[in-house]
Structure formats: C-alpha cells, structure tokens
Amino acid sequence: REDTLIHIFAVTLRVVILTLAALMLLQELGLMIGPMLAGAGIVGLAFGFGGQYLIRDVITGLFIILENQYRIGDVVNFGGTAGLVEDISLRRTVLRDLDGTVHYVPHGELKIVSNLSKSFSRVNLDIGVAYGSDIERVAATVDRVGRELAEDPGWRALIITAPRFVRVQDLADSAVVIKVIGDTQPLKQWDVAGEVRRR
C-alpha cells in the first residue's frame, strides 16, 4: 500500500510542479498569464460536461486508494476484466491479464471490484470421481494428499490451511463431483491447486 500511495502522490506532485513551472516560465518570458488563466477557466467551463467523467474517475479512484481496496501487485477482477494490477493513478487502473494483454480501466466505470489476493487466497476445486468410488476412501485420500502437501518443505510456506475434502458438491452425468478447499498465501492458490491435482 505504501508503494502504491508513494507512486500516486509522486505522479500527482509531478503534474502540479510542471504546471506551476510552465506558468512561471511564461510569466518570466513577459507573457500575461492572468488573461490566459481566465481564458482557461472559460474553456474549462465549456468542457465541463465532458469533464464530469474525469471528476467521477478521480473521486472514485481517491476512495479506492483510501479504502485500500487493492494495490499494485494484487490480482483483481472488475466484472469480467481480470489481471495483475501494474499501475494505479487517481483516474485509472492498468491490468495485465494471463495472456499478457494490458487493460486500462477508468475508475468511474467500476461497479464491483473483486480482489483475489488480499490477506490470503483459497484453493477451491471441484473434482469428479467415478460413481463406483468409495466416497469415504476418496475423502481420506484427498485429506492425506492435502496434509502431505502442507508438510512438504517445498510447499509448506505457501499453505495456510491444508487442502481438504469438504462435501459432495454435485451428482453430475458421468461423475460424483467433490469440493476441495484450502487456504494459501496471496497469489499462490493456482500453484497449490495445480499440485493438488497432480498428486
């Protein structure tokens, strides 16, 4: 959060300083900046209707930052657009998805923000097993694999709660679907889920 705030304030401060420096330079060159500022005010009023979207983006961005909804490095989902947060400004967020595509999302367009990496993440698997399977044996096997993974030196640091059998989730056409859940460190749910499937 500190890095995100420092980045945003540095960019904002840079814009303010450059604007003031440009105005001072124009004044030193002998140009009257008073009428220019008045003219800019009139032009600003003319563009006011278009600027309402900019104001909405900035106000929403301010609340996103103050409420610490997400920060640079988090993985978020904006109602269908998901990816790693690469940059945040007061006006927009830059996401990079798994395909490497960069998305620029104006804050005023956000209705729902889902943070997939805040505090902890969760392995949430639906696994199909044959109808002839002994469900008690399946549950014991899943729990054993989860415990072994949580005790494995290569994986122990990534796992908060060992993946475990929770319930029979569904009776599908060709399989009994079971639910497996476990908690991991932020952003590690996909690695752990893949290893659970492999084992």
Short mmCIF file of the C-alpha atoms (twelve columns), coordinates in Angstrom:
data_MODEL
# 
_entry.id   MODEL 
# 
loop_
_atom_site.group_PDB 
_atom_site.id 
_atom_site.type_symbol 
_atom_site.label_atom_id 
_atom_site.label_alt_id 
_atom_site.label_comp_id 
_atom_site.label_asym_id 
_atom_site.label_seq_id 
_atom_site.Cartn_x 
_atom_site.Cartn_y 
_atom_site.Cartn_z 
_atom_site.pdbx_PDB_model_num 
ATOM 1   C CA . ARG A 1   0.000   0.000   0.000   1 
ATOM 2   C CA . GLU A 2   2.878   2.346   0.835   1 
ATOM 3   C CA . ASP A 3   4.448   1.806   -2.598  1 
ATOM 4   C CA . THR A 4   1.091   2.423   -4.297  1 
ATOM 5   C CA . LEU A 5   0.469   5.658   -2.364  1 
ATOM 6   C CA . ILE A 6   4.005   6.928   -2.972  1 
ATOM 7   C CA . HIS A 7   3.616   6.243   -6.704  1 
ATOM 8   C CA . ILE A 8   0.268   8.073   -6.930  1 
ATOM 9   C CA . PHE A 9   1.375   11.094  -4.930  1 
ATOM 10  C CA . ALA A 10  4.660   11.329  -6.876  1 
ATOM 11  C CA . VAL A 11  2.802   11.404  -10.210 1 
ATOM 12  C CA . THR A 12  0.279   13.962  -8.925  1 
ATOM 13  C CA . LEU A 13  3.018   16.159  -7.445  1 
ATOM 14  C CA . ARG A 14  4.990   15.992  -10.709 1 
ATOM 15  C CA . VAL A 15  1.965   17.233  -12.689 1 
ATOM 16  C CA . VAL A 16  1.364   20.114  -10.234 1 
ATOM 17  C CA . ILE A 17  5.048   21.158  -10.250 1 
ATOM 18  C CA . LEU A 18  5.307   21.029  -14.057 1 
ATOM 19  C CA . THR A 19  2.132   23.111  -14.422 1 
ATOM 20  C CA . LEU A 20  3.356   25.748  -11.961 1 
ATOM 21  C CA . ALA A 21  6.799   25.797  -13.573 1 
ATOM 22  C CA . ALA A 22  5.261   26.312  -17.023 1 
ATOM 23  C CA . LEU A 23  3.147   29.212  -15.735 1 
ATOM 24  C CA . MET A 24  6.146   30.827  -14.016 1 
ATOM 25  C CA . LEU A 25  8.253   30.402  -17.167 1 
ATOM 26  C CA . LEU A 26  5.575   32.078  -19.276 1 
ATOM 27  C CA . GLN A 27  5.408   34.948  -16.799 1 
ATOM 28  C CA . GLU A 28  9.196   35.351  -16.853 1 
ATOM 29  C CA . LEU A 29  9.089   35.489  -20.642 1 
ATOM 30  C CA . GLY A 30  6.821   38.527  -20.307 1 
ATOM 31  C CA . LEU A 31  3.508   36.894  -21.148 1 
ATOM 32  C CA . MET A 32  0.488   37.932  -19.092 1 
ATOM 33  C CA . ILE A 33  -0.734  34.710  -17.521 1 
ATOM 34  C CA . GLY A 34  -3.797  36.345  -15.875 1 
ATOM 35  C CA . PRO A 35  -5.828  36.574  -19.096 1 
ATOM 36  C CA . MET A 36  -4.591  33.098  -20.056 1 
ATOM 37  C CA . LEU A 37  -5.870  31.659  -16.769 1 
ATOM 38  C CA . ALA A 38  -9.203  33.455  -17.234 1 
ATOM 39  C CA . GLY A 39  -9.426  32.058  -20.757 1 
ATOM 40  C CA . ALA A 40  -8.553  28.619  -19.469 1 
ATOM 41  C CA . GLY A 41  -11.389 28.965  -16.960 1 
ATOM 42  C CA . ILE A 42  -13.851 29.727  -19.764 1 
ATOM 43  C CA . VAL A 43  -12.538 26.831  -21.834 1 
ATOM 44  C CA . GLY A 44  -12.754 24.631  -18.740 1 
ATOM 45  C CA . LEU A 45  -16.392 25.615  -18.292 1 
ATOM 46  C CA . ALA A 46  -17.045 24.755  -21.934 1 
ATOM 47  C CA . PHE A 47  -15.519 21.314  -21.413 1 
ATOM 48  C CA . GLY A 48  -17.261 20.893  -18.041 1 
ATOM 49  C CA . PHE A 49  -19.821 18.419  -19.293 1 
ATOM 50  C CA . GLY A 50  -17.113 16.162  -20.687 1 
ATOM 51  C CA . GLY A 51  -15.025 16.718  -17.570 1 
ATOM 52  C CA . GLN A 52  -17.705 15.279  -15.303 1 
ATOM 53  C CA . TYR A 53  -16.497 11.800  -16.283 1 
ATOM 54  C CA . LEU A 54  -12.939 12.768  -15.380 1 
ATOM 55  C CA . ILE A 55  -14.113 14.095  -11.994 1 
ATOM 56  C CA . ARG A 56  -16.060 10.875  -11.393 1 
ATOM 57  C CA . ASP A 57  -12.984 8.780   -12.217 1 
ATOM 58  C CA . VAL A 58  -10.770 10.827  -9.870  1 
ATOM 59  C CA . ILE A 59  -13.211 10.786  -6.932  1 
ATOM 60  C CA . THR A 60  -13.771 7.034   -7.288  1 
ATOM 61  C CA . GLY A 61  -10.004 6.494   -7.544  1 
ATOM 62  C CA . LEU A 62  -9.472  8.504   -4.369  1 
ATOM 63  C CA . PHE A 63  -11.870 6.260   -2.446  1 
ATOM 64  C CA . ILE A 64  -10.281 3.106   -3.904  1 
ATOM 65  C CA . ILE A 65  -6.893  4.256   -2.612  1 
ATOM 66  C CA . LEU A 66  -8.119  5.494   0.783   1 
ATOM 67  C CA . GLU A 67  -10.104 2.300   1.410   1 
ATOM 68  C CA . ASN A 68  -7.155  0.142   0.295   1 
ATOM 69  C CA . GLN A 69  -9.391  -1.957  -1.957  1 
ATOM 70  C CA . TYR A 70  -6.393  -3.118  -3.980  1 
ATOM 71  C CA . ARG A 71  -2.807  -2.078  -4.649  1 
ATOM 72  C CA . ILE A 72  -0.056  -2.583  -7.206  1 
ATOM 73  C CA . GLY A 73  0.792   -6.290  -7.369  1 
ATOM 74  C CA . ASP A 74  -2.704  -7.569  -6.466  1 
ATOM 75  C CA . VAL A 75  -4.786  -9.717  -8.802  1 
ATOM 76  C CA . VAL A 76  -8.266  -8.248  -9.248  1 
ATOM 77  C CA . ASN A 77  -11.428 -8.846  -11.247 1 
ATOM 78  C CA . PHE A 78  -13.526 -5.913  -12.452 1 
ATOM 79  C CA . GLY A 79  -16.664 -7.764  -13.513 1 
ATOM 80  C CA . GLY A 80  -15.112 -9.725  -16.364 1 
ATOM 81  C CA . THR A 81  -11.784 -7.932  -16.744 1 
ATOM 82  C CA . ALA A 82  -9.209  -9.638  -14.548 1 
ATOM 83  C CA . GLY A 83  -5.464  -9.369  -14.178 1 
ATOM 84  C CA . LEU A 84  -2.437  -8.225  -12.209 1 
ATOM 85  C CA . VAL A 85  -2.541  -4.562  -11.148 1 
ATOM 86  C CA . GLU A 86  0.525   -2.975  -12.780 1 
ATOM 87  C CA . ASP A 87  -0.278  0.683   -12.168 1 
ATOM 88  C CA . ILE A 88  -2.820  2.867   -10.368 1 
ATOM 89  C CA . SER A 89  -3.454  6.564   -10.786 1 
ATOM 90  C CA . LEU A 90  -6.288  8.673   -9.450  1 
ATOM 91  C CA . ARG A 91  -8.075  8.260   -12.791 1 
ATOM 92  C CA . ARG A 92  -7.480  4.673   -13.912 1 
ATOM 93  C CA . THR A 93  -6.025  1.246   -13.139 1 
ATOM 94  C CA . VAL A 94  -3.786  -0.733  -15.519 1 
ATOM 95  C CA . LEU A 95  -4.258  -4.527  -15.526 1 
ATOM 96  C CA . ARG A 96  -2.284  -7.219  -17.346 1 
ATOM 97  C CA . ASP A 97  -4.168  -10.485 -17.865 1 
ATOM 98  C CA . LEU A 98  -2.756  -14.005 -18.208 1 
ATOM 99  C CA . ASP A 99  -2.448  -13.594 -21.987 1 
ATOM 100 C CA . GLY A 100 -0.266  -10.528 -21.451 1 
ATOM 101 C CA . THR A 101 -2.961  -8.123  -22.676 1 
ATOM 102 C CA . VAL A 102 -2.939  -4.742  -20.916 1 
ATOM 103 C CA . HIS A 103 -6.322  -3.278  -19.898 1 
ATOM 104 C CA . TYR A 104 -6.827  0.394   -18.957 1 
ATOM 105 C CA . VAL A 105 -9.863  0.637   -16.664 1 
ATOM 106 C CA . PRO A 106 -11.269 4.085   -15.723 1 
ATOM 107 C CA . HIS A 107 -12.258 4.118   -12.046 1 
ATOM 108 C CA . GLY A 108 -15.646 5.666   -12.796 1 
ATOM 109 C CA . GLU A 109 -16.614 2.515   -14.735 1 
ATOM 110 C CA . LEU A 110 -16.061 0.189   -11.780 1 
ATOM 111 C CA . LYS A 111 -19.157 -1.264  -10.133 1 
ATOM 112 C CA . ILE A 112 -17.720 -4.363  -8.459  1 
ATOM 113 C CA . VAL A 113 -14.061 -4.917  -7.539  1 
ATOM 114 C CA . SER A 114 -13.030 -8.453  -6.588  1 
ATOM 115 C CA . ASN A 115 -9.550  -8.716  -5.044  1 
ATOM 116 C CA . LEU A 116 -8.214  -12.272 -5.489  1 
ATOM 117 C CA . SER A 117 -5.085  -11.731 -3.391  1 
ATOM 118 C CA . LYS A 118 -5.952  -9.721  -0.277  1 
ATOM 119 C CA . SER A 119 -4.691  -11.214 3.032   1 
ATOM 120 C CA . PHE A 120 -4.933  -14.811 1.760   1 
ATOM 121 C CA . SER A 121 -6.150  -16.816 -1.217  1 
ATOM 122 C CA . ARG A 122 -8.141  -20.024 -1.449  1 
ATOM 123 C CA . VAL A 123 -7.826  -23.264 -3.375  1 
ATOM 124 C CA . ASN A 124 -11.392 -24.083 -4.471  1 
ATOM 125 C CA . LEU A 125 -11.514 -27.251 -6.556  1 
ATOM 126 C CA . ASP A 126 -14.374 -29.330 -7.938  1 
ATOM 127 C CA . ILE A 127 -13.031 -32.795 -8.754  1 
ATOM 128 C CA . GLY A 128 -15.040 -35.523 -10.473 1 
ATOM 129 C CA . VAL A 129 -14.719 -39.153 -9.365  1 
ATOM 130 C CA . ALA A 130 -16.442 -42.226 -10.793 1 
ATOM 131 C CA . TYR A 131 -19.869 -43.207 -9.466  1 
ATOM 132 C CA . GLY A 132 -18.470 -46.524 -8.251  1 
ATOM 133 C CA . SER A 133 -15.926 -44.819 -5.977  1 
ATOM 134 C CA . ASP A 134 -15.999 -45.247 -2.202  1 
ATOM 135 C CA . ILE A 135 -16.594 -41.634 -1.075  1 
ATOM 136 C CA . GLU A 136 -15.109 -42.261 2.379   1 
ATOM 137 C CA . ARG A 137 -11.914 -43.519 0.763   1 
ATOM 138 C CA . VAL A 138 -11.930 -40.553 -1.644  1 
ATOM 139 C CA . ALA A 139 -12.279 -38.125 1.306   1 
ATOM 140 C CA . ALA A 140 -9.455  -39.846 3.223   1 
ATOM 141 C CA . THR A 141 -7.201  -39.777 0.126   1 
ATOM 142 C CA . VAL A 142 -7.865  -36.067 -0.525  1 
ATOM 143 C CA . ASP A 143 -7.196  -35.198 3.131   1 
ATOM 144 C CA . ARG A 144 -3.977  -37.263 3.156   1 
ATOM 145 C CA . VAL A 145 -2.715  -35.619 -0.045  1 
ATOM 146 C CA . GLY A 146 -3.546  -32.192 1.389   1 
ATOM 147 C CA . ARG A 147 -1.673  -32.914 4.648   1 
ATOM 148 C CA . GLU A 148 1.357   -34.288 2.787   1 
ATOM 149 C CA . LEU A 149 1.439   -31.200 0.577   1 
ATOM 150 C CA . ALA A 150 1.185   -28.868 3.601   1 
ATOM 151 C CA . GLU A 151 4.072   -30.718 5.282   1 
ATOM 152 C CA . ASP A 152 6.255   -30.790 2.153   1 
ATOM 153 C CA . PRO A 153 9.233   -28.407 2.667   1 
ATOM 154 C CA . GLY A 154 8.844   -27.050 -0.858  1 
ATOM 155 C CA . TRP A 155 5.178   -26.132 -0.350  1 
ATOM 156 C CA . ARG A 156 4.804   -25.556 3.403   1 
ATOM 157 C CA . ALA A 157 5.484   -21.796 3.215   1 
ATOM 158 C CA . LEU A 158 2.718   -21.312 0.632   1 
ATOM 159 C CA . ILE A 159 -0.073  -23.105 2.520   1 
ATOM 160 C CA . ILE A 160 -2.046  -21.665 5.438   1 
ATOM 161 C CA . THR A 161 -4.692  -24.419 5.704   1 
ATOM 162 C CA . ALA A 162 -4.135  -27.815 4.081   1 
ATOM 163 C CA . PRO A 163 -6.489  -28.604 1.173   1 
ATOM 164 C CA . ARG A 164 -9.208  -30.958 2.425   1 
ATOM 165 C CA . PHE A 165 -12.384 -32.747 1.361   1 
ATOM 166 C CA . VAL A 166 -15.426 -30.630 2.224   1 
ATOM 167 C CA . ARG A 167 -18.503 -32.271 0.685   1 
ATOM 168 C CA . VAL A 168 -20.073 -33.952 -2.298  1 
ATOM 169 C CA . GLN A 169 -20.738 -30.912 -4.474  1 
ATOM 170 C CA . ASP A 170 -22.825 -32.403 -7.280  1 
ATOM 171 C CA . LEU A 171 -24.095 -35.591 -8.875  1 
ATOM 172 C CA . ALA A 172 -23.137 -34.951 -12.496 1 
ATOM 173 C CA . ASP A 173 -23.954 -37.085 -15.526 1 
ATOM 174 C CA . SER A 174 -20.696 -39.030 -15.522 1 
ATOM 175 C CA . ALA A 175 -19.101 -38.322 -12.118 1 
ATOM 176 C CA . VAL A 176 -19.650 -37.521 -8.471  1 
ATOM 177 C CA . VAL A 177 -18.198 -34.029 -8.020  1 
ATOM 178 C CA . ILE A 178 -16.433 -33.368 -4.721  1 
ATOM 179 C CA . LYS A 179 -15.406 -29.998 -3.266  1 
ATOM 180 C CA . VAL A 180 -11.807 -29.462 -2.048  1 
ATOM 181 C CA . ILE A 181 -10.867 -26.271 -0.184  1 
ATOM 182 C CA . GLY A 182 -7.665  -24.940 1.416   1 
ATOM 183 C CA . ASP A 183 -6.150  -21.527 2.192   1 
ATOM 184 C CA . THR A 184 -2.853  -20.281 0.738   1 
ATOM 185 C CA . GLN A 185 -0.652  -17.223 0.775   1 
ATOM 186 C CA . PRO A 186 -1.864  -14.458 -1.585  1 
ATOM 187 C CA . LEU A 187 -1.498  -15.319 -5.298  1 
ATOM 188 C CA . LYS A 188 -0.372  -18.894 -4.585  1 
ATOM 189 C CA . GLN A 189 -3.769  -20.593 -4.954  1 
ATOM 190 C CA . TRP A 190 -3.156  -21.547 -8.589  1 
ATOM 191 C CA . ASP A 191 0.232   -23.134 -7.859  1 
ATOM 192 C CA . VAL A 192 -1.137  -25.112 -4.916  1 
ATOM 193 C CA . ALA A 193 -4.291  -26.150 -6.810  1 
ATOM 194 C CA . GLY A 194 -2.182  -27.438 -9.693  1 
ATOM 195 C CA . GLU A 195 -0.030  -29.504 -7.328  1 
ATOM 196 C CA . VAL A 196 -3.120  -30.921 -5.575  1 
ATOM 197 C CA . ARG A 197 -4.493  -32.012 -8.953  1 
ATOM 198 C CA . ARG A 198 -1.151  -33.546 -9.942  1 
ATOM 199 C CA . ARG A 199 -0.814  -35.529 -6.714  1 
# 
